Amino acid sequence: MVNDEEEDMSQGEQRNSREEDGEGVRREESETDILKLTGESQVYTATRDTLFPKKITHTRTHALSLDWVFGMNPALPVFCLQDHDQLVVLYAGAHVGIIYNHTSNSQHILQGHSSAISCICVSEDRRWIATADQGPESTLMIWDSYSGIPVHTLFDCHPEGGVIAMAFSKDTKHLVTLGNGKVQCVSIWDWTNDTEKPLWFTELSPKHGFQDYIIFNPYDSTQLLSNSESQVLLYSTVCNAAPSGFDAAAFPHSSPGRSHIVNMAGGSFSQSVFHWKEFQVLTATAAGSIVVWQLMEDLAANQSLTKDKVQVISLQEHPITVLAVIDSCIVTGDTRGHINFYDENFMLLTWYREFNLDAIVSICFSKECTEGYLDGCTLEAKPIIIRNFVVSTVSSTVVHVNAQKGIPQILIQENCEPLHAVTCHPKRPAVVTGNQKGILKVWDYNRKLTISSRAFETEKQIQCVMFDPQGLYLAVGFSCGDVHILNPKTLQSHPEECFHYTKDAIHHITFSSDSKYLATADAGKAVTVFHLQSSKGSLPRWKYLGRHRSHYKPIKDLLFGVHLDSTQPRLLSLGMDRRLVEYDLEKSAVNQLLILSSERVEQSAVPMCMTWYPPLTAEQFLLIASDQYKMKLLNSTTKMCRKTLLGPTYRTPIKKIVVLPFSKDGETSSYYMAFITEDKVGLQILPLDGNPYKSNALICHPSGVSAFACSYDGRFVFTAGGSDCTVLSWEISFNALEAAASLGGKDLAPFYSLLEGGRDGKFYREMEDFFYYCQIRHQGIDSMEKRQVSTKIPLTEVPSLMRALAYFPTEQEIEDMQNEVKFSKYAETGKYVTDIDLEEFIRLYVNHRPAFGISSDELDQAFCILGDHDSTGRPVLQRRELLELLQVRGEPMTEDEVAECFTTLLGLSEVKEERESAEHDIYKSDSGDSEYSLESAIPDEISMETFTGHILGFPSSAQQGGRSSSPE
């Protein structure tokens, strides 16, 4: 590890580099820039020292750049890339590969996958790296380890399931991949040529078991082997014969024609290798044995293995997890963390058993070697080739071993457990993480070093962590319901500040701005508040104030604020029950947490998170994001919805938002907001206006991001990956974010792009026509007076115009739209706005309409919930039930409103005299004339197809498909 002085000097150099002006940056042109000017290949000219230069200058071209990966995927192997002047290893974490230089404590991150990396391998000379994933859009990428540049990409090389294993040939010209589908396929690729088809492939019969390991014969690239837990398969590319198989199930048995099944005593197979001298395959087992398969030279020929050609050698009692062949030695690693070296006769040469490791996952030997003598078990000392090696374990520990001296050096020591808690210190460059094993760790994210850590013995599964605004306290919430308040320096707590008031997991934890209140929200839908109390002669202590089960659905967010008319803190909680609850902290007493107000903030959308909107207007707002990709600004006092805006739309809705700290010394002088969705992290330029180009997001954790936090200076965002056991550090570039936003155009150009056909499309022309028709309609269609030409229409015409454009808002949404325009300038001028022009209307329409329209799935789900199933299994509603629901549920309609709607939708001609003489029975006309009766016009049973086609008049999917399909 580098010492503190070196690290401080490195930080100083980086700061100086950032502070240089543009001319200074140009003077520090990197070798990469020079190569671009000269036209030379960066890959061709790269050397071992290219990737980690002594002086690093970065020009951030992305709004978010991955700066560091904390953690790794322990299931994948770790490779030693360099072990001479500097120690460099390769491993994977989440969806990225990491080239880690232990000597300089720096990382180069290989980004390009959109799903978690499922396998990784390197070439014999360690120059080339291959990474692959198993996502829906699976990708295989080959990288140059000297420059970190991707040189070849294969898309969907195994469409069904992606890649489970792969390996380079010894000469590096070919790459073999093993598919993860139900019917597995083995493919060999000539990756150095631009081809999309494999050189050779074969499909595997399911009877061979699920193969999850594959290698080339290092001494003959036409031969390969793979194995599952029960079978070893051998392949020859010389001819198209099916693979030969060796089984652990029954003996003796020879399947006709192509596979040969042999019994062996012991457990399941782990890994297999080719012998370096004999025509043999060696297979390690979970019983601690090595199975030796004696082969014929021609693997393609049908060979029958007799009992005398199979040998089982019992080496130890514990399962062997790793098997390798290096320099005429057989190397094994097992579940006890022991590493043994054997000669060709399986005589023990030497061992490494004092490292106190967990089960071994991989062993990778250095390219550099020397010849010498090792202390071993044999009486006769023979010179052997000595190589250092790198070992990885199931607990994410990576150790470098000096084979000559037998000295281990820990390179990486992570705790491989799901991680859901992350927070940043409010005044120092420190980030705190907590995992499901109860391990709390504090990182210095500038120096990339662990400052301190603590393992909780009785409490496990840390769910959330949070600093108070002064950095004096660190609160930790556990899945068992406990809350501990720690000293951030020592990570210890006073016994009186360990609280146990619930058995439900703590999901949210937050401090008030004056650091005198602490609130938690748990899985029991309750909010608990703690108060810092001071007494003479003793230190202030946290005390329990009260608890209230204020929601009937899970709580999505918890937030402290400050009252406008005082400095007193206020506390709000937001639930999936669509209620915003405020608590009366001033009047609450011990064991009595009082509620000040409870407001419903959504009709159908589910609120996901909230934060205080920065002071960009004269009015103070609370910002709430919903699962319908909308953001609402609520007046902080009245809770009235003052604005609805289209939020970022990145496949899944926003689940957490944070306004970044404002800094006048930063790159820009604007406010920005960071957010996370289900698998992405993003940035948003403020103020919000619905412009889609003012946000930027990218995948951070394909399996799901569980939490995130921002650094105190707004330079970094940290995301926790939950099940992938990693925390990613993202460096922010506001200049890049602003530059990307400017590409979307100015003024109304970004909003035109959200309309079908854009500014020159048919929809926009229809919108213009409807807008000016509303002017005529307001002045009177039949009026013969002189028309008043205007660029605006009254607010009262907005609902009709919205409906004409196929957006049918609810009464509450209409009220929100009208209030939004009406009060838009009230705080500045004290006057109401009573009309709206076309440009303002387009903004209003884009922000309020459903982000993705209404899908048939939503209608189908509504019928499934409200109706019953008929004899064919279709969900249906009875006519009387539908009419009653319209008058009772949601926004109730009157009988006249229901009758008017159905009369218009169904095209019924209604006679005024009949309506006046009717007894307000909308189900049947008293006149008995079925022509004007809703009862005769609406079927007794209404399915979704009947409702959409017959009543609403929507075209069927078949009609839509017929119109959209082009003639052949």
Coordinates of C-alpha atoms in Angstrom, one line a residue, residues 16-29 59:
N16 CA -3.2 21.4 -9.0
S17 CA -4.2 19.7 -12.3
R18 CA -7.8 20.6 -11.8
E19 CA -6.9 24.2 -10.9
E20 CA -4.8 24.8 -14.1
D21 CA -6.4 26.9 -16.8
G22 CA -7.1 25.7 -20.3
E23 CA -3.7 26.6 -21.5
G24 CA -2.1 24.6 -18.7
V25 CA -4.2 21.6 -19.5
R26 CA -3.1 21.7 -23.1
R27 CA 0.5 21.7 -22.0
E28 CA -0.2 18.5 -20.2
E29 CA -1.3 16.7 -23.3
T59 CA -11.2 15.5 -19.0

